[in-house]
Amino acid sequence: MLTPTTLLLLTPFLYLLSLLLRTTLHRVRARSLGCGRVAVYPHKDPILGLDLFRDTLRAINTHTLLQLWDSRFRRYGNTHYILTLGRWVLMTNEPENVKLILGTKMDEWPLDGPRLHAAVPVLGRKSVFTTNGAQWREARGMIRPSFVRDQVADLHCFAKHVGNFLNAIPKDGSTFDMQELLLSMAMDSSTDFLLGYSTNSLLEPSPEAKQFLEDFEYTSREAAKKSRLGTLLLWLPNGEFQAAVTRVREYVRTYIRKSQAEKTDKKERNYVFLHEILKSGADEEHAIDQVLSVIIAGRDTTAAAMTACFYYLARNPAAVQKLRKEILDVEDEMPTWEQLKNMKYLNMVIKEGLRLFPPASTNSRAPVKDTVLPRGGGPDGKQPILVPKGQVVRWSLYSLHRRKDIFGEDADEFRPERWDENLRVGWEYIPFSGGPRICLGQQFALTQIEYALFKFFRAFKSIEPRDADGPLLLRTNLTVTFANGCLVSATPDSK
């Protein structure tokens, strides 16, 4: 009879034996299906992957995680396995794989795993970003009316907030943080668009609003860290995180109750997102879930994309000259939605900014059954691969959008003109994701970016970088931001 001590000693052996058996059976089945072997990161610790965990944690703390992943893709191939705290993760940079996961076989690849479990405490269990199936369709149906063209094309909603943004920019050429102003403007615009009134953080930010922004940034950052470092971190107690989540949700609850109390009053906008959510019969928690989700889509991603455009333009005066010429050729100070959409170079600048800096840079899924991905196997990475049920698959748009075999040898450079050179892309370029879950706020974000750039370069003739020299440092929360802000100076147009 085996003693407890003997069983304890045998446990590692039995685990390795089980792992070897599963691996062997997987390889036999993969060969029978014509699938190739997948490259594996050369771990020094093949049991838990603590070597990679330490490198990843260091990269998160130094704001170089996306660059670290990019270097691994370039060294180990566009599809390879890594081990994170005892769990294998399949990293892929193949457009065909992403297309299958998000598009053609979406139902086989629901939201699940560390990414989902890390987002639930912040966004709730009924958010459009944390649900699948019928629940997801219901949540998406609630949000969709906010982003129909009649709502998005209403530039008057954006105009006053862009005006406040322009007024906050120093006119004496002194240094300021463009990202900070844009985050405030996007929050003001989003709450106006969604709730019918604005937080007015560019004018008179309340202590409560400041606390909310601080808590929202912190909870997003911690949730992202948990999703990327492994499942074990999800279950470790974190009182500071829980307190911040509570404050975030209570802040939104205050807006909901204020909206309920004032729902008979005259609003500046005919359509108010929150009113429609409450009319649908959603309870407070459900409404909070959707509001926080749309704030991420309408504020965080939009501000990040705008910041990226200004960051790269500040380093490309020739692009600024071309952009200003196109903008100044428009006679109207208040352009129409159609005029903005027809401005060719403006939209090429935005596409290039989103290519190099997709705000939602990473994503992941896990299949509900054994399945096959079309790329990633064999010596050349072009054979299909067998993916077992529950296997987490992660991709990085930061790296996908920099593939030189797709975007050219200068893929790491900001060059808007590439979009005027018959560049044909589908799933190779997905800054707003793709498939049925493609971002509903895409046109909402693009319209704000177009209008903000239009008004800025009518008022200012140049923008210059004031950041310290060195690599671009990116903070990876649920969305990506510039870790040290975006420090610039601007010169007003003298006329």
XYZ file of C-alpha atoms in Angstrom:
495
model
C 0.000 0.000 0.000
C 1.321 3.406 -0.984
C 1.976 5.824 1.846
C 1.128 9.545 1.596
C 4.845 10.311 1.382
C 5.259 7.912 -1.538
C 2.263 9.417 -3.317
C 3.709 12.885 -2.806
C 7.015 11.800 -4.300
C 5.267 10.156 -7.238
C 3.104 13.191 -8.067
C 5.725 15.030 -10.208
C 6.527 11.790 -12.048
C 2.860 11.052 -12.744
C 2.318 14.620 -13.914
C 5.235 14.389 -16.356
C 4.051 10.965 -17.544
C 0.548 12.344 -18.160
C 1.999 15.349 -19.978
C 4.161 13.117 -22.163
C 1.191 10.896 -23.010
C -1.017 13.861 -23.941
C 1.754 15.379 -26.039
C 2.357 12.118 -27.891
C -1.337 11.572 -28.623
C -1.650 15.195 -29.786
C 1.267 14.804 -32.208
C -0.109 11.523 -33.605
C -3.503 13.110 -34.240
C -1.921 16.242 -35.712
C 0.036 14.147 -38.222
C -3.121 12.239 -39.177
C -4.804 15.564 -39.979
C -1.880 16.862 -42.010
C -0.904 19.405 -39.362
C 2.662 20.505 -38.728
C 4.705 20.907 -35.556
C 4.655 24.347 -33.911
C 7.777 26.167 -32.759
C 8.295 26.337 -28.978
C 10.046 29.062 -27.020
C 13.287 27.595 -25.592
C 12.461 27.775 -21.897
C 15.110 27.360 -19.224
C 12.269 26.302 -16.911
C 10.143 23.808 -18.901
C 7.756 23.120 -15.996
C 6.367 26.554 -15.034
C 8.099 28.872 -17.473
C 9.377 31.112 -14.683
C 12.177 32.376 -16.928
C 9.690 33.848 -19.380
C 7.447 35.000 -16.533
C 10.294 37.064 -15.089
C 11.079 38.573 -18.511
C 7.409 39.373 -19.076
C 6.977 40.950 -15.655
C 10.096 43.056 -16.207
C 8.760 44.161 -19.609
C 5.410 45.138 -18.095
C 7.133 47.193 -15.413
C 9.399 48.895 -17.956
C 6.564 49.398 -20.472
C 8.192 47.317 -23.199
C 5.881 44.275 -23.287
C 4.661 44.786 -26.863
C 8.228 45.214 -28.081
C 9.256 42.044 -26.207
C 6.490 40.064 -27.882
C 7.427 41.568 -31.239
C 11.043 40.461 -30.818
C 9.859 36.924 -30.014
C 7.662 36.797 -33.108
C 10.589 37.882 -35.252
C 12.955 35.374 -33.660
C 10.760 32.294 -33.093
C 8.224 32.708 -35.874
C 4.764 34.138 -36.379
C 3.261 31.216 -34.453
C 4.913 29.645 -31.408
C 4.165 28.283 -27.947
C 5.211 29.917 -24.671
C 4.779 28.650 -21.093
C 3.293 31.039 -18.541
C 3.138 29.881 -14.911
C 2.581 26.284 -15.956
C 0.111 26.955 -18.752
C 0.952 26.871 -22.446
C -0.141 29.826 -24.565
C -0.095 29.778 -28.361
C 1.123 33.094 -29.760
C 0.185 33.790 -33.371
C 0.661 36.637 -35.789
C -1.057 35.041 -38.772
C -3.978 36.966 -40.328
C -5.611 33.726 -41.487
C -5.640 32.381 -37.940
C -7.131 35.591 -36.550
C -9.741 35.587 -39.327
C -10.872 32.082 -38.407
C -10.953 32.833 -34.663
C -12.836 36.144 -34.880
C -14.767 35.521 -38.080
C -15.534 32.243 -39.782
C -15.565 30.093 -36.615
C -16.282 32.698 -33.951
C -18.745 30.456 -32.084
C -16.009 27.864 -31.542
C -13.762 30.554 -30.022
C -15.749 32.327 -27.281
C -14.317 34.787 -24.805
C -12.743 32.718 -22.045
C -9.585 32.186 -20.062
C -7.464 34.700 -18.119
C -8.410 37.623 -20.352
C -12.118 37.186 -19.665
C -11.751 36.453 -15.945
C -9.479 39.458 -15.490
C -11.936 41.832 -17.191
C -15.089 40.672 -15.364
C -14.356 42.430 -12.021
C -13.946 45.772 -13.830
C -16.541 45.555 -16.610
C -19.048 43.177 -15.009
C -20.566 39.888 -16.136
C -23.050 41.378 -18.625
C -20.678 43.658 -20.521
C -20.445 43.378 -24.305
C -16.755 42.600 -23.692
C -17.321 39.769 -21.192
C -20.266 37.812 -22.628
C -20.835 35.182 -25.303
C -23.793 33.856 -27.259
C -27.254 35.229 -26.521
C -26.010 37.462 -23.688
C -23.458 39.059 -26.016
C -26.039 39.625 -28.757
C -28.343 41.276 -26.225
C -25.565 43.543 -24.923
C -24.465 44.477 -28.442
C -28.068 45.194 -29.412
C -28.340 47.637 -26.494
C -25.227 49.519 -27.575
C -25.725 49.523 -31.337
C -28.250 52.449 -31.506
C -25.626 54.772 -30.005
C -23.388 54.343 -33.018
C -25.748 54.665 -35.973
C -24.696 57.297 -38.489
C -27.170 59.956 -37.353
C -25.583 59.899 -33.899
C -21.957 59.629 -35.027
C -22.255 62.330 -37.709
C -23.529 64.899 -35.201
C -20.309 66.936 -35.044
C -21.880 69.530 -32.749
C -21.555 66.988 -29.927
C -17.780 66.969 -30.455
C -17.326 70.648 -31.310
C -17.494 72.178 -27.840
C -15.163 69.585 -26.355
C -12.628 70.000 -29.149
C -12.907 73.751 -28.548
C -12.121 73.236 -24.857
C -9.179 71.036 -25.866
C -7.775 73.736 -28.188
C -8.231 76.397 -25.513
C -6.230 74.299 -23.031
C -3.165 74.128 -25.309
C -0.415 76.630 -24.406
C -0.030 79.278 -27.108
C 3.485 80.348 -26.076
C 5.255 77.241 -27.336
C 5.673 75.700 -23.885
C 5.620 71.950 -23.354
C 2.377 70.140 -22.540
C 1.142 66.544 -22.381
C -1.043 65.932 -25.418
C -2.199 62.554 -24.083
C -3.489 64.037 -20.836
C -5.555 66.643 -22.685
C -6.918 64.111 -25.164
C -7.924 61.652 -22.430
C -9.825 64.455 -20.710
C -11.435 65.600 -23.948
C -12.448 62.069 -24.894
C -13.959 61.485 -21.451
C -15.898 64.751 -21.677
C -17.109 63.906 -25.166
C -17.977 60.295 -24.296
C -20.018 61.159 -21.206
C -21.816 63.889 -23.166
C -22.538 61.437 -25.984
C -23.552 58.585 -23.669
C -25.160 60.253 -20.678
C -26.482 63.514 -22.070
C -24.137 65.697 -20.014
C -20.387 65.951 -19.708
C -17.842 65.439 -16.947
C -16.230 68.708 -18.162
C -12.835 67.557 -16.944
C -11.110 70.059 -19.250
C -12.936 72.895 -17.512
C -13.704 72.054 -13.889
C -12.685 68.478 -13.055
C -14.273 67.446 -9.790
C -12.348 65.483 -7.140
C -14.713 62.578 -7.815
C -13.903 62.645 -11.544
C -10.179 62.708 -10.834
C -10.510 59.743 -8.482
C -12.582 57.867 -11.045
C -9.958 58.364 -13.750
C -7.189 57.258 -11.414
C -9.129 54.173 -10.325
C -10.159 53.320 -13.876
C -6.548 53.470 -15.079
C -5.371 51.377 -12.134
C -8.023 48.671 -12.449
C -7.493 48.443 -16.216
C -3.749 48.080 -15.712
C -4.106 45.416 -13.007
C -6.681 43.462 -15.026
C -4.380 43.489 -18.039
C -1.453 42.315 -15.907
C -3.493 39.419 -14.524
C -4.568 38.342 -18.016
C -1.003 38.330 -19.342
C 0.930 36.833 -16.460
C -1.246 33.784 -15.960
C -4.298 32.251 -14.358
C -2.754 31.911 -10.886
C -2.677 35.682 -10.394
C -6.449 35.886 -10.846
C -7.067 34.214 -7.518
C -4.538 36.091 -5.391
C -6.266 38.552 -3.012
C -5.788 42.231 -3.833
C -7.668 44.593 -1.513
C -6.496 47.740 -3.293
C -7.782 46.412 -6.624
C -11.178 45.458 -5.177
C -11.562 48.852 -3.509
C -10.757 50.641 -6.771
C -13.263 48.491 -8.691
C -15.943 49.356 -6.134
C -15.215 53.092 -6.465
C -15.308 52.905 -10.262
C -18.692 51.206 -10.296
C -20.116 53.490 -7.602
C -19.036 56.538 -9.622
C -20.994 55.295 -12.637
C -23.929 54.387 -10.387
C -24.043 58.032 -9.279
C -24.416 59.112 -12.915
C -27.149 56.537 -13.468
C -29.175 57.764 -10.483
C -28.635 61.362 -11.495
C -29.866 60.512 -14.980
C -32.934 58.786 -13.531
C -33.698 61.790 -11.344
C -33.346 64.220 -14.267
C -34.822 62.092 -17.019
C -37.754 64.438 -17.513
C -35.514 67.481 -17.845
C -34.509 68.888 -21.220
C -31.216 67.436 -22.453
C -28.763 68.908 -24.913
C -29.000 65.730 -27.027
C -32.169 64.078 -28.306
C -30.686 60.598 -27.960
C -29.117 59.606 -24.644
C -27.513 56.179 -24.452
C -28.158 55.696 -20.751
C -31.861 56.540 -21.055
C -32.286 53.876 -23.725
C -30.466 51.280 -21.609
C -32.725 52.003 -18.639
C -35.852 51.981 -20.833
C -34.937 48.453 -21.936
C -35.476 47.295 -18.351
C -31.810 46.830 -17.490
C -31.047 47.000 -13.779
C -28.307 49.228 -12.360
C -25.556 46.616 -12.476
C -26.363 45.767 -16.076
C -26.371 49.454 -17.004
C -23.036 49.995 -15.229
C -21.515 47.102 -17.196
C -22.529 48.636 -20.525
C -21.504 52.195 -19.598
C -18.026 51.104 -18.543
C -17.680 49.078 -21.738
C -18.612 52.016 -23.938
C -16.322 54.345 -21.986
C -13.443 52.032 -22.902
C -14.566 52.006 -26.547
C -15.442 55.689 -26.704
C -12.828 57.249 -24.468
C -9.742 55.098 -23.986
C -9.304 53.813 -27.523
C -10.213 57.144 -29.145
C -7.823 59.152 -26.977
C -5.036 56.616 -27.567
C -5.518 56.713 -31.334
C -5.534 60.518 -31.384
C -2.430 60.648 -29.217
C -0.640 58.292 -31.604
C -1.467 60.507 -34.591
C -0.103 63.591 -32.838
C 2.955 61.672 -31.606
C 3.964 60.620 -35.109
C 3.018 63.909 -36.762
C 5.211 65.793 -34.286
C 8.121 63.796 -35.699
C 7.138 64.216 -39.349
C 6.926 67.902 -40.345
C 6.563 67.004 -44.035
C 3.394 65.042 -43.223
C 2.111 68.020 -41.199
C 2.608 70.334 -44.205
C 0.675 68.002 -46.518
C -2.072 67.556 -43.957
C -2.416 71.288 -43.295
C -2.665 72.027 -47.006
C -5.562 69.607 -47.364
C -7.262 70.996 -44.249
C -6.831 74.660 -45.195
C -8.254 73.978 -48.661
C -11.603 73.412 -46.948
C -13.392 76.743 -46.714
C -15.763 75.836 -43.905
C -14.649 76.152 -40.288
C -17.257 73.557 -39.369
C -16.790 70.664 -41.815
C -19.536 68.190 -42.528
C -19.195 64.497 -41.789
C -18.987 63.869 -45.538
C -16.192 66.414 -45.976
C -14.115 64.741 -43.275
C -14.595 61.313 -44.814
C -13.511 62.627 -48.231
C -10.225 64.111 -46.984
C -7.789 61.592 -48.421
C -4.530 62.486 -46.678
C -6.223 63.086 -43.330
C -7.601 59.584 -43.396
C -4.278 58.094 -44.538
C -2.592 59.766 -41.545
C -5.160 58.227 -39.214
C -4.854 54.768 -40.793
C -1.081 54.898 -40.414
C -1.337 56.011 -36.796
C -3.706 53.143 -36.052
C -1.429 50.704 -37.856
C 1.564 51.539 -35.678
C -0.444 52.105 -32.520
C -3.620 49.990 -32.384
C -5.146 50.955 -28.991
C -6.466 47.438 -28.310
C -3.180 45.836 -29.239
C -3.662 42.330 -27.858
C -6.451 39.796 -27.770
C -6.947 36.118 -27.001
C -9.412 33.252 -27.284
C -9.668 29.549 -26.417
C -11.609 26.974 -28.491
C -14.463 24.943 -27.011
C -13.284 21.824 -28.851
C -10.227 20.491 -30.632
C -9.838 22.439 -33.840
C -7.417 23.351 -36.616
C -5.867 26.724 -37.446
C -4.731 27.214 -41.067
C -1.206 28.554 -40.420
C 1.725 28.120 -38.047
C 2.984 24.561 -38.526
C 6.067 23.088 -40.142
C 9.507 24.588 -40.757
C 8.084 27.482 -42.794
C 5.040 28.073 -40.542
C 2.641 27.607 -43.466
C 1.101 24.267 -42.506
C -2.120 23.982 -40.498
C -1.860 23.267 -36.783
C -3.992 21.256 -34.379
C -5.193 23.286 -31.391
C -6.606 21.331 -28.416
C -9.759 22.308 -26.574
C -9.191 25.085 -24.053
C -5.829 26.128 -25.490
C -5.363 29.889 -25.062
C -4.369 31.576 -28.329
C -3.098 35.155 -28.191
C -2.183 37.636 -30.918
C -0.655 41.105 -31.006
C -1.802 43.733 -33.497
C 1.271 45.760 -32.598
C 3.340 43.002 -34.229
C 0.888 41.963 -36.942
C 0.704 45.557 -38.216
C 4.509 45.689 -38.399
C 5.049 42.579 -40.525
C 7.509 43.551 -43.241
C 6.252 40.888 -45.626
C 2.890 42.697 -45.582
C 3.670 46.391 -45.114
C 7.191 46.560 -46.592
C 10.700 46.921 -45.245
C 9.780 50.279 -43.701
C 6.893 48.740 -41.731
C 8.237 50.203 -38.474
C 8.140 53.737 -39.873
C 5.291 56.263 -39.998
C 4.596 56.840 -43.693
C 0.954 57.666 -44.562
C 1.722 57.511 -48.282
C 1.884 53.702 -48.124
C -1.944 53.725 -48.132
C -1.864 55.391 -51.570
C 0.294 52.658 -53.107
C -2.251 49.927 -53.846
C -1.706 48.360 -50.428
C -4.353 45.669 -50.191
C -5.094 44.441 -46.699
C -7.941 42.592 -45.059
C -7.290 40.758 -41.817
C -3.696 42.011 -41.972
C -4.980 45.377 -40.690
C -7.656 45.246 -37.979
C -7.226 48.150 -35.534
C -10.916 47.812 -34.608
C -10.834 44.005 -34.520
C -12.968 42.087 -37.022
C -15.825 39.686 -37.606
C -19.165 39.897 -35.762
C -17.430 41.437 -32.736
C -15.874 44.282 -34.729
C -15.902 47.502 -32.711
C -19.304 49.205 -32.865
C -17.662 52.532 -32.028
C -15.332 52.495 -35.044
C -16.990 55.375 -36.886
C -17.568 57.222 -33.608
C -13.816 57.099 -32.910
C -12.737 57.923 -36.460
C -15.067 60.918 -36.647
C -13.709 62.352 -33.414
C -10.116 61.848 -34.567
C -10.806 63.431 -37.948
C -12.527 66.425 -36.433
C -9.887 66.961 -33.715
C -7.031 66.846 -36.236
C -8.940 69.136 -38.605
C -9.533 71.802 -35.958
C -6.044 71.504 -34.441
C -4.198 72.075 -37.703
C -6.410 74.983 -38.631
C -5.414 76.639 -35.368
C -1.758 75.520 -35.162
C 0.802 75.498 -37.942
C 3.276 73.093 -36.365
C 3.777 70.595 -33.574
C 7.133 69.467 -32.201
C 8.172 66.612 -29.895
C 9.406 67.451 -26.405
C 9.880 63.896 -25.143
C 13.265 62.618 -24.023
C 15.123 60.612 -26.656
C 14.793 56.879 -26.294
C 12.514 53.945 -27.142
C 8.753 54.347 -27.201
C 7.387 53.154 -23.854
C 3.827 51.813 -23.898
C 1.660 51.037 -20.867
C -0.462 47.962 -21.576
C -3.782 48.212 -19.754
C -7.010 46.933 -21.301
C -5.996 49.480 -23.940
C -2.536 50.872 -24.662
C -1.298 54.333 -23.678
C 2.011 56.192 -23.762
C 3.703 55.396 -20.442
C 5.293 58.838 -20.075
C 2.620 60.812 -21.833
C 3.070 62.553 -25.181
C 5.034 65.737 -24.538
C 4.865 68.287 -27.349
C 4.752 71.999 -28.094
C 2.585 73.722 -30.670
C 2.946 76.937 -32.662
C -0.315 78.813 -33.361
C -1.157 79.938 -36.870
C -0.385 83.670 -36.962
C -3.268 84.665 -39.205
